[in-house]
mmCIF file of C-alpha atoms in Angstrom:
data_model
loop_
_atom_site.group_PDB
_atom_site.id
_atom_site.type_symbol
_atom_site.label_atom_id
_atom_site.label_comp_id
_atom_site.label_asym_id
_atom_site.label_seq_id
_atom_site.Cartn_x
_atom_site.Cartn_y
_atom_site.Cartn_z
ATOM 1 C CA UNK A 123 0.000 0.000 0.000
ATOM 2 C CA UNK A 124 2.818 2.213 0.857
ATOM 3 C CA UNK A 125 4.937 1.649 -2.720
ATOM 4 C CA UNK A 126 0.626 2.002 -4.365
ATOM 5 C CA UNK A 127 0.737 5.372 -3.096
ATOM 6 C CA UNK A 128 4.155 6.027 -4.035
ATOM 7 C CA UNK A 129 3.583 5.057 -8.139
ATOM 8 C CA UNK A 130 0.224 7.350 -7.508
ATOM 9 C CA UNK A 131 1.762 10.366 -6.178
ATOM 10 C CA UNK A 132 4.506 10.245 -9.265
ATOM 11 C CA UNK A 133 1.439 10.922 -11.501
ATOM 12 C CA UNK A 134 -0.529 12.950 -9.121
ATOM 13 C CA UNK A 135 0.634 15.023 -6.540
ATOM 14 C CA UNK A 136 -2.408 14.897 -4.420
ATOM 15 C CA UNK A 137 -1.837 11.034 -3.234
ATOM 16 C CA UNK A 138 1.600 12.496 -0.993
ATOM 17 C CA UNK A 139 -0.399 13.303 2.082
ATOM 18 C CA UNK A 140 -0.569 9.389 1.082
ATOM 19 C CA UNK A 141 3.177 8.575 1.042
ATOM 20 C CA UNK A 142 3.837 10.537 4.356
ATOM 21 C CA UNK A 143 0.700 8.664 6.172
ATOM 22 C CA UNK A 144 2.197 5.332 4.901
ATOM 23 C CA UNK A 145 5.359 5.851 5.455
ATOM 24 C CA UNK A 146 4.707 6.929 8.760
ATOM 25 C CA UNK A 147 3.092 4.108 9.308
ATOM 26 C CA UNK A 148 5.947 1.958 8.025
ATOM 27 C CA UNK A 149 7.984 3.390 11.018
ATOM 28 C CA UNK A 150 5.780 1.256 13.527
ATOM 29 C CA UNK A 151 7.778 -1.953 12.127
ATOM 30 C CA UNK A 152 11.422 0.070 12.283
ATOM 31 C CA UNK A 153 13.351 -2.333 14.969
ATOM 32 C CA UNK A 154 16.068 0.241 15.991
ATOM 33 C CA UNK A 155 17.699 -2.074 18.125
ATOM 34 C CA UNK A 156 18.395 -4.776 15.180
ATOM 35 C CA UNK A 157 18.144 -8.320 14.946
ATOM 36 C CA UNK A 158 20.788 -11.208 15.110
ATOM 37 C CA UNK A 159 23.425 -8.776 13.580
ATOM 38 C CA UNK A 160 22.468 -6.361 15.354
ATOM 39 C CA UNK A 161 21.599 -3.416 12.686
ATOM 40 C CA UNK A 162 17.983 -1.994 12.659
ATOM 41 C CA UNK A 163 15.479 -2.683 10.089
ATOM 42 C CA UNK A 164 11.886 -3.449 9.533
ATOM 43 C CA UNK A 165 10.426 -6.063 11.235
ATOM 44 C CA UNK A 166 7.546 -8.475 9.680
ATOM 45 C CA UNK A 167 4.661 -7.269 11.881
ATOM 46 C CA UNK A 168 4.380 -4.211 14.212
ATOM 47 C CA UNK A 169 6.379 -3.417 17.382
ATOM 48 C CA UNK A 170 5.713 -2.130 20.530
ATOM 49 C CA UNK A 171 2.797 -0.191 21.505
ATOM 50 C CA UNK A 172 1.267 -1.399 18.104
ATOM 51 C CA UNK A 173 2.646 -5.679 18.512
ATOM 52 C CA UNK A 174 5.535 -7.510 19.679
ATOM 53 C CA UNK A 175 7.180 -7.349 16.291
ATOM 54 C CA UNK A 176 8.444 -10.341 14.279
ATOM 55 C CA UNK A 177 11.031 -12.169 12.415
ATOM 56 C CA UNK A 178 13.038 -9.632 10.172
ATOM 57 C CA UNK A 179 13.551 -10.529 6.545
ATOM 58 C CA UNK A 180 15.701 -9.038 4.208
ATOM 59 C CA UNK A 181 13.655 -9.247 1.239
ATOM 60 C CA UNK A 182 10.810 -7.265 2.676
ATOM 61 C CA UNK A 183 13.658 -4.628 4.462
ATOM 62 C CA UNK A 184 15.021 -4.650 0.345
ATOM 63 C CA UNK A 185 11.277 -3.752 -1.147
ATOM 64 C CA UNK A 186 10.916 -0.951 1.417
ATOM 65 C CA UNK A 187 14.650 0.305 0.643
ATOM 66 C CA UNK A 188 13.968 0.623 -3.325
ATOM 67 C CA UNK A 189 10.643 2.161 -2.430
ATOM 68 C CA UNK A 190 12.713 4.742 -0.177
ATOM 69 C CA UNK A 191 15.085 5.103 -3.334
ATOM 70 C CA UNK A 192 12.349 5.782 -5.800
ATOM 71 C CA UNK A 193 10.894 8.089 -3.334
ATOM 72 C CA UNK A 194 14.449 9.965 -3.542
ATOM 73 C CA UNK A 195 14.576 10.143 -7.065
ATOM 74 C CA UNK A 196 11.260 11.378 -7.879
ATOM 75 C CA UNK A 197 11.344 14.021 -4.799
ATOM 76 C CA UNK A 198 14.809 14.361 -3.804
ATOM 77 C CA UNK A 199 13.628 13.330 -0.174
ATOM 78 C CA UNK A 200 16.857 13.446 2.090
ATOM 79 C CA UNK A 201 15.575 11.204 4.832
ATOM 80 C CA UNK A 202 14.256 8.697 2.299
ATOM 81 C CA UNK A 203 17.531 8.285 0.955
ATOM 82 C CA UNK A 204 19.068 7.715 4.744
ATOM 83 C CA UNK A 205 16.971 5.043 5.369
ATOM 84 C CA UNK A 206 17.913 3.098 2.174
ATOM 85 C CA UNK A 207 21.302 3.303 3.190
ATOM 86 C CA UNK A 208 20.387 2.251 6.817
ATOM 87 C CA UNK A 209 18.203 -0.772 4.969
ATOM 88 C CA UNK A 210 21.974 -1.618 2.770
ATOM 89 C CA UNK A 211 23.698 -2.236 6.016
ATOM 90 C CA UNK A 212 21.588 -4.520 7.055
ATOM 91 C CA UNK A 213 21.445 -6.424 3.891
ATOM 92 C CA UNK A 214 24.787 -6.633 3.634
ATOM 93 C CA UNK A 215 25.020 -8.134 7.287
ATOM 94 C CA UNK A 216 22.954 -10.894 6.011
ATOM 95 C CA UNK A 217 25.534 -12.365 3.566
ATOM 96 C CA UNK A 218 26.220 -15.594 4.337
ATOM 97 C CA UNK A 219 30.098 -15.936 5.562
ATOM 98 C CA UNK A 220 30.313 -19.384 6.411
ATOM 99 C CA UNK A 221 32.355 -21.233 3.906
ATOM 100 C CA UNK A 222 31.741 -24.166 4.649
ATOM 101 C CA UNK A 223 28.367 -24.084 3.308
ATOM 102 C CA UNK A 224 27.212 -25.495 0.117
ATOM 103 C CA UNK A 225 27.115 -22.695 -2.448
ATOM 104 C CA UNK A 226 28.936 -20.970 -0.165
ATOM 105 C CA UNK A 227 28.071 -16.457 0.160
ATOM 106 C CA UNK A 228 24.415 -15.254 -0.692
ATOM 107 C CA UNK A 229 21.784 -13.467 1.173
ATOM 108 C CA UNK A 230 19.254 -15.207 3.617
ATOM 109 C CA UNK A 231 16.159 -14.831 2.940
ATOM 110 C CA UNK A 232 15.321 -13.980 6.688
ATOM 111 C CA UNK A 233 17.338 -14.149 10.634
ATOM 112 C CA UNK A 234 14.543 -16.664 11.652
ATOM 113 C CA UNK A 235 16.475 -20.091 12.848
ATOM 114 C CA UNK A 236 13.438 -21.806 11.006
ATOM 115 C CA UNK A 237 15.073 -21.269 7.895
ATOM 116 C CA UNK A 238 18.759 -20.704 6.538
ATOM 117 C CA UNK A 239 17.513 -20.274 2.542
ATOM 118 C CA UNK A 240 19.287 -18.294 0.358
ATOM 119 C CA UNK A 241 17.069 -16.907 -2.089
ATOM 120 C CA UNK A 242 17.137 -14.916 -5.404
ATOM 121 C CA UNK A 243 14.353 -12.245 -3.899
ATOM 122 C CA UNK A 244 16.857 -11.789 -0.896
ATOM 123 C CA UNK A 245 20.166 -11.226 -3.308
ATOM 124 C CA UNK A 246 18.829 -9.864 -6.563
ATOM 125 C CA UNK A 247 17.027 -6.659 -4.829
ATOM 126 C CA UNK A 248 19.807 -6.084 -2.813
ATOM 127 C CA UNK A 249 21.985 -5.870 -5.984
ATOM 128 C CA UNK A 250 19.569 -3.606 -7.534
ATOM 129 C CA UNK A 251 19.346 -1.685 -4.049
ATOM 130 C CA UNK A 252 23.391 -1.362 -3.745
ATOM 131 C CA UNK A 253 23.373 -0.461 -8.094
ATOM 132 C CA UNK A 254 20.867 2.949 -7.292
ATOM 133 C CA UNK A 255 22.784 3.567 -4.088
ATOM 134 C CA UNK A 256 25.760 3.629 -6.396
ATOM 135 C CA UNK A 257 23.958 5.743 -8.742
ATOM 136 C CA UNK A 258 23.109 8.366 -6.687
ATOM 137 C CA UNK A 259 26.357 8.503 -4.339
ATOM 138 C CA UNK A 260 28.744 7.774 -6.952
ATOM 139 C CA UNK A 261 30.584 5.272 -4.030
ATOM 140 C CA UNK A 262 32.123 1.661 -5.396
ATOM 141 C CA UNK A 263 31.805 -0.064 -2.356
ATOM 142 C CA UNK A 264 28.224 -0.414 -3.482
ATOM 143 C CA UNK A 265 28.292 -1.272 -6.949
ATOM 144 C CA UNK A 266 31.134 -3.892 -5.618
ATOM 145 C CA UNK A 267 28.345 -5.780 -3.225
ATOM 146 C CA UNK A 268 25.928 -5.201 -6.089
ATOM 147 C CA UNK A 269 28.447 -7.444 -8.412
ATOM 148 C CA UNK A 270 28.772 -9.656 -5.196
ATOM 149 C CA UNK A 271 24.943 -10.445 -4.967
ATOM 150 C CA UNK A 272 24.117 -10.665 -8.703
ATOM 151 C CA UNK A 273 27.148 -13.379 -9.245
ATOM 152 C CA UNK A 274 26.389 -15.317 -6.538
ATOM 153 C CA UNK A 275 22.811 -15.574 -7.686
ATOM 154 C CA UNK A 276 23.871 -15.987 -11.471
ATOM 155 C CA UNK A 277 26.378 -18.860 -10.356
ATOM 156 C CA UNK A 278 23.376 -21.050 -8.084
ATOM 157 C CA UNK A 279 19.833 -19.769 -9.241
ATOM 158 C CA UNK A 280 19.825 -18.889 -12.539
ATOM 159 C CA UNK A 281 18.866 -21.710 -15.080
ATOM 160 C CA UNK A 282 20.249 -22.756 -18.233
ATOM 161 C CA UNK A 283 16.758 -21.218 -20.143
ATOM 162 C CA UNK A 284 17.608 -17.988 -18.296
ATOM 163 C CA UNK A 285 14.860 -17.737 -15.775
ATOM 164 C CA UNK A 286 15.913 -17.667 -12.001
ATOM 165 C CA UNK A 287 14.834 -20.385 -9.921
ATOM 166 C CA UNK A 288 13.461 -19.577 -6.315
ATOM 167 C CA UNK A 289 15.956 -20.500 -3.425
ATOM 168 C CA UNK A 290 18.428 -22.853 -2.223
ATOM 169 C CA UNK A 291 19.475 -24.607 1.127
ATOM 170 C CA UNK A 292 23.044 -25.103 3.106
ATOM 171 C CA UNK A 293 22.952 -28.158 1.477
ATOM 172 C CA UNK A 294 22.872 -26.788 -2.049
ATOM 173 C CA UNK A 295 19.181 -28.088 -2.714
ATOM 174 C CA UNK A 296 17.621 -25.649 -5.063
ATOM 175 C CA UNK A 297 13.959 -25.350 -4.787
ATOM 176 C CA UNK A 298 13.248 -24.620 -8.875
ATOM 177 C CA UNK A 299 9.672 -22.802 -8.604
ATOM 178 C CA UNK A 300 9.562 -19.947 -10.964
ATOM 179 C CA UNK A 301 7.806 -17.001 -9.438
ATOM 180 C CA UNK A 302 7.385 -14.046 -11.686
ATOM 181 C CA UNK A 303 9.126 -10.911 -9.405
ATOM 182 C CA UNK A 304 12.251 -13.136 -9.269
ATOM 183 C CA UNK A 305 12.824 -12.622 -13.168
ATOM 184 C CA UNK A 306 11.827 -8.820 -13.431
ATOM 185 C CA UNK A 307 13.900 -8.126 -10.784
ATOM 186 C CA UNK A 308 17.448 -9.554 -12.746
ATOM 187 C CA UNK A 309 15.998 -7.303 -15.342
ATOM 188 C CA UNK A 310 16.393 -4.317 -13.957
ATOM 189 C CA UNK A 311 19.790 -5.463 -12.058
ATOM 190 C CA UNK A 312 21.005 -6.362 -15.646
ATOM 191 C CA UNK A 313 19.687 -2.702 -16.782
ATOM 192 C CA UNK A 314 21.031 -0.702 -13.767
ATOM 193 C CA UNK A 315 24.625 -2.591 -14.198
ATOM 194 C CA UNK A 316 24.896 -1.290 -18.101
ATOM 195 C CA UNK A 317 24.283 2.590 -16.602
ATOM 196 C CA UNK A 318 26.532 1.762 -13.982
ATOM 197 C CA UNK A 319 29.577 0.132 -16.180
ATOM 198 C CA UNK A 320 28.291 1.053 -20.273
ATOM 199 C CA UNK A 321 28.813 -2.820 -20.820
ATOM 200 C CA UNK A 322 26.442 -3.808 -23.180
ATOM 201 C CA UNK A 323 27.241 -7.667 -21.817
ATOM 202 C CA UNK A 324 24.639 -6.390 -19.352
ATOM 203 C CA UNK A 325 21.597 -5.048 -21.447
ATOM 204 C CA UNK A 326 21.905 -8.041 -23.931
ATOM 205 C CA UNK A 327 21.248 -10.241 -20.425
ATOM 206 C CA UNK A 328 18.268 -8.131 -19.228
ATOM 207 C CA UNK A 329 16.907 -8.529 -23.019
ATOM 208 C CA UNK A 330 17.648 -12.389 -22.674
ATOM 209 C CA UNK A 331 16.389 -13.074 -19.343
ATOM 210 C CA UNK A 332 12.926 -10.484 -20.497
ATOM 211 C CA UNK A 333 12.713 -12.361 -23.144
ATOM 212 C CA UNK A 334 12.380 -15.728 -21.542
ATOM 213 C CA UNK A 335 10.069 -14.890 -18.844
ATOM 214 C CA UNK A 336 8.045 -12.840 -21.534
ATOM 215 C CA UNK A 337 7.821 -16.350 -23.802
ATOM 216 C CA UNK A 338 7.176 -18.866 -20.108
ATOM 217 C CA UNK A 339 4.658 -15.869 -18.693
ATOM 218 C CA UNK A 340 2.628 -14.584 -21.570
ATOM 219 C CA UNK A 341 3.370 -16.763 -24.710
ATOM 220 C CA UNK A 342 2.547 -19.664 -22.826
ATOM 221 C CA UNK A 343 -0.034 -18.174 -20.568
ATOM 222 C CA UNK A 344 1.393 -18.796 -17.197
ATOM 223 C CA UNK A 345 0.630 -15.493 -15.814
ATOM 224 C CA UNK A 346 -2.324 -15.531 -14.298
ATOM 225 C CA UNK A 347 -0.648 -18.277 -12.213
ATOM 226 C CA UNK A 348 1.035 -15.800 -10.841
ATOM 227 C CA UNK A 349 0.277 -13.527 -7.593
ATOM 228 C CA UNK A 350 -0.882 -10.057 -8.960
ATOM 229 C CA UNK A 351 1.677 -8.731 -6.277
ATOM 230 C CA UNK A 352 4.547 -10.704 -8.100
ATOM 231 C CA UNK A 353 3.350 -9.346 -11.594
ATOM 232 C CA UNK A 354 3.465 -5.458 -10.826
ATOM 233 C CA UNK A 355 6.972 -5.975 -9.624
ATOM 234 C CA UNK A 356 7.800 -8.122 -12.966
ATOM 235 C CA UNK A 357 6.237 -5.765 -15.192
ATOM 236 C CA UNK A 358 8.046 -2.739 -13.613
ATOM 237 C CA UNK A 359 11.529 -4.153 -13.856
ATOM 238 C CA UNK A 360 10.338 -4.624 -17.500
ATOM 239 C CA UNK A 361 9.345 -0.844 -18.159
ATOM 240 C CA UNK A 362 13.004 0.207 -16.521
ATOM 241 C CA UNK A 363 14.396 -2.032 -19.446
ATOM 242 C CA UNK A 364 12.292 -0.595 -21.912
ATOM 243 C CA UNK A 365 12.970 3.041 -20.381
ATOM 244 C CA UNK A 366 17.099 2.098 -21.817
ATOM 245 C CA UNK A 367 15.863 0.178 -25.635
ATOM 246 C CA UNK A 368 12.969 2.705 -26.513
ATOM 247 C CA UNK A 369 10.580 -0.980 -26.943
ATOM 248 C CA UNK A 370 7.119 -1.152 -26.398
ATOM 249 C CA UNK A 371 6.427 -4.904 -26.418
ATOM 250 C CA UNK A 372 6.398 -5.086 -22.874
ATOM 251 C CA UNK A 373 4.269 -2.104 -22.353
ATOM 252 C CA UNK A 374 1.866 -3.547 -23.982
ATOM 253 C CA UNK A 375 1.818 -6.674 -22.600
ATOM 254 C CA UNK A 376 0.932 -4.761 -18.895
ATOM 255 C CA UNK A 377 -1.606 -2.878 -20.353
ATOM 256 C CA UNK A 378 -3.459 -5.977 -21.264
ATOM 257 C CA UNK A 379 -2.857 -7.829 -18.608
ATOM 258 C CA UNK A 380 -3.911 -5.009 -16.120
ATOM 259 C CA UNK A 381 -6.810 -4.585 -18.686
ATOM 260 C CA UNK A 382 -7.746 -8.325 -17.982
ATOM 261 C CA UNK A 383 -7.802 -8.018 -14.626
ATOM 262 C CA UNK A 384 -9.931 -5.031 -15.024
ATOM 263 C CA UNK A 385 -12.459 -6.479 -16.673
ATOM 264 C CA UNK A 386 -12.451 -9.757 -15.347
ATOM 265 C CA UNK A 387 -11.272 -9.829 -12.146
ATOM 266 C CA UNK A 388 -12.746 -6.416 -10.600
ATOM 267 C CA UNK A 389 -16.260 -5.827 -9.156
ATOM 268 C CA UNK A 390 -17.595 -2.785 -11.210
ATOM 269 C CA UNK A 391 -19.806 -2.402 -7.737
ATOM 270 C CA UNK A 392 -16.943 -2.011 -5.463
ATOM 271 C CA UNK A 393 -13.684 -1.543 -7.313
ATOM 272 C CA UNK A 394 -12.317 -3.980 -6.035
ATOM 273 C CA UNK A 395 -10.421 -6.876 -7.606
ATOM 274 C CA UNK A 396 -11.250 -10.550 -6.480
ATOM 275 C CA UNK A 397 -8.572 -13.628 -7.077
ATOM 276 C CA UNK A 398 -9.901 -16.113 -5.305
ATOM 277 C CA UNK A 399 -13.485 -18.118 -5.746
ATOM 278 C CA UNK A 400 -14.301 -17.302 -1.893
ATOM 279 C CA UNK A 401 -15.206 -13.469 -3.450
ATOM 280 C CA UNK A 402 -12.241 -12.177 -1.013
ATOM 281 C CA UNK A 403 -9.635 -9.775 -1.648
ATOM 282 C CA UNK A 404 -6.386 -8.725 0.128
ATOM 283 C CA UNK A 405 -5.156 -5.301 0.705
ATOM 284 C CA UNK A 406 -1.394 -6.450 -0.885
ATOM 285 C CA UNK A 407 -3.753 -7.771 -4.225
ATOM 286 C CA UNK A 408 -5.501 -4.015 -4.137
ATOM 287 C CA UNK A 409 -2.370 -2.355 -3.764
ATOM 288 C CA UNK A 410 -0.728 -4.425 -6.615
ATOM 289 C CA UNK A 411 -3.292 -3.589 -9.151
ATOM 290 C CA UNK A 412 -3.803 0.295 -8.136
ATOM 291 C CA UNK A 413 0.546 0.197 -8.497
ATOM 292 C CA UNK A 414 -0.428 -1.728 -12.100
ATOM 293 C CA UNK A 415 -2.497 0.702 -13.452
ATOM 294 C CA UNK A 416 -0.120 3.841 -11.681
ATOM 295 C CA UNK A 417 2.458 3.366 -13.651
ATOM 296 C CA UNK A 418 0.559 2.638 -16.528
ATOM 297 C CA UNK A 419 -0.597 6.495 -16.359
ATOM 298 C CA UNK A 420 3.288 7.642 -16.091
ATOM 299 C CA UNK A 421 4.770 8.803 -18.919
ATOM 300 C CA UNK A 422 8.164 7.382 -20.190
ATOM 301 C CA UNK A 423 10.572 9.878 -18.819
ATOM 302 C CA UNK A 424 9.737 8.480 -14.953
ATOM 303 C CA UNK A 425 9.965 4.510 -16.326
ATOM 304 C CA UNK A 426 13.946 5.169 -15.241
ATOM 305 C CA UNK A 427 13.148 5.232 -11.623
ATOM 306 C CA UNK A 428 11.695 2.160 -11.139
ATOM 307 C CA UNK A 429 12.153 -1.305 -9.672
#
């Protein structure tokens, strides 16, 4: 809901009382004292006098850092840009350091002791975190751990048809599950690594990787399979790519798949957009489609800032 009213307010500055009630609201997760490596960050459900806070995940601390950076590049927002750096430490802190793992370095996907995954959501938007920190500080040391994340992810998750399978164990067990998000997301690494270095090596792999998840997802008709929350963050990592080649293909192809869901999946009644048979919806599905249809309304010159 927070990034919805971000992609509305780029378009329309009437929704940033939005981003400043949301983002306020965001704060009531901030963990100050840290977790296991002791650096704050956001935890997974409220803290104190709100809840008793939760596991923290670096995924979900990397989503709020890139909204913080788009928020910063649209605005120029000082603070924003603080807290993404803030959200980078503790990233990097989750790097896994113990060589004596199998497919030893990457990300975890979360400090819980239930799990000790590595996954591509944890490493790729880290990279792509570290690439616009890089981008807007000018500093190496971030486009370094950027490198760091996106090889380690190239070497264990990505598969020989390009797409990027889900996540891996100490053990070097690779859960293969395709989810949509984890191939826009390489994307726009891919894209944000030719601006950084002018190595065209790096477009021609966006284009490749775009390319097969465009073929698996719409070709093949696979994406409605997919969560609508997982989709918005696939199609934006395709409009940065498309903000660098001048293409439209993959334009389009949001347009008509928001235009799908508008017309088959949304109660004219309500506005609201149902997935499931049970006639619910969820809050994360309505933000997802308002963020769909946000950016559809941008125009090309703001595709550059997103993730």
């Amino acid at each position: 809901m927070h990034v919805a009213a971000l992609d509305l307010a780029a378009v329309d500055s009437r929704y940033a009382a939005e981003v400043a009630q949301r983002a306020k609201a965001q704060e009531h997760y901030w963990n100050a004292v840290g977790g296991t490596t002791e650096l704050p960050g956001y935890d997974s459900y409220p803290r104190a006098p709100y809840g008793s806070g939760g596991d923290m995940f670096y995924d979900d601390n990397e989503w709020v850092g890139l909204a913080k950076v788009q928020l910063h590049l649209q605005t120029g927002d000082s603070a924003a840009l603080a807290r993404a750096k803030e959200i980078f430490d503790l990233v990097r802190s989750g790097w896994d350091t113990d060589s004596t793992h199998a497919a030893p370095g990457g990300v975890f996907w979360t400090q819980a002791n239930w799990s000790q995954d590595r996954n591509t959501v944890s490493n790729m938007p880290g990279a792509q975190l570290a690439l616009r920190l890089h981008q807007i500080t000018g500093e190496d040391g971030y486009l370094d751990w950027a490198r760091r994340f996106y090889d380690w992810t190239n070497t264990y998750l990505q598969s020989p048809g390009a797409l990027y399978w889900d996540h891996l164990d100490l053990k070097g067990t690779v859960e293969k599950t395709i989810w949509s998000y984890n191939q826009g997301v390489p994307v726009g690494v891919n894209v944000l690594l030719y601006k950084a270095t002018h190595d065209r090596t790096y477009l021609r792999r966006a284009e490749r990787i775009a390319q097969a998840a465009y073929a698996y997802y719409v070709t093949q008709g696979r994406l409605f399979t997919q969560p609508v929350y997982f989709n918005s963050i696939f199609f934006k990592n395709l409009l940065l790519l498309e903000s660098v080649t001048g293409d439209g293909k993959y334009h389009q192809a949001m347009a008509d798949y928001a235009d799908e869901l508008w017309s088959t999946m949304r109660d004219p009644g309500t506005g609201l957009v149902h997935f499931d048979s049970s006639g619910g919806t969820e809050a994360i599905q309505q933000a997802a489609f308002a963020q769909l249809y946000a950016v559809l309304a941008w125009p090309r010159g703001l595709w550059p800032t997103l993730y």
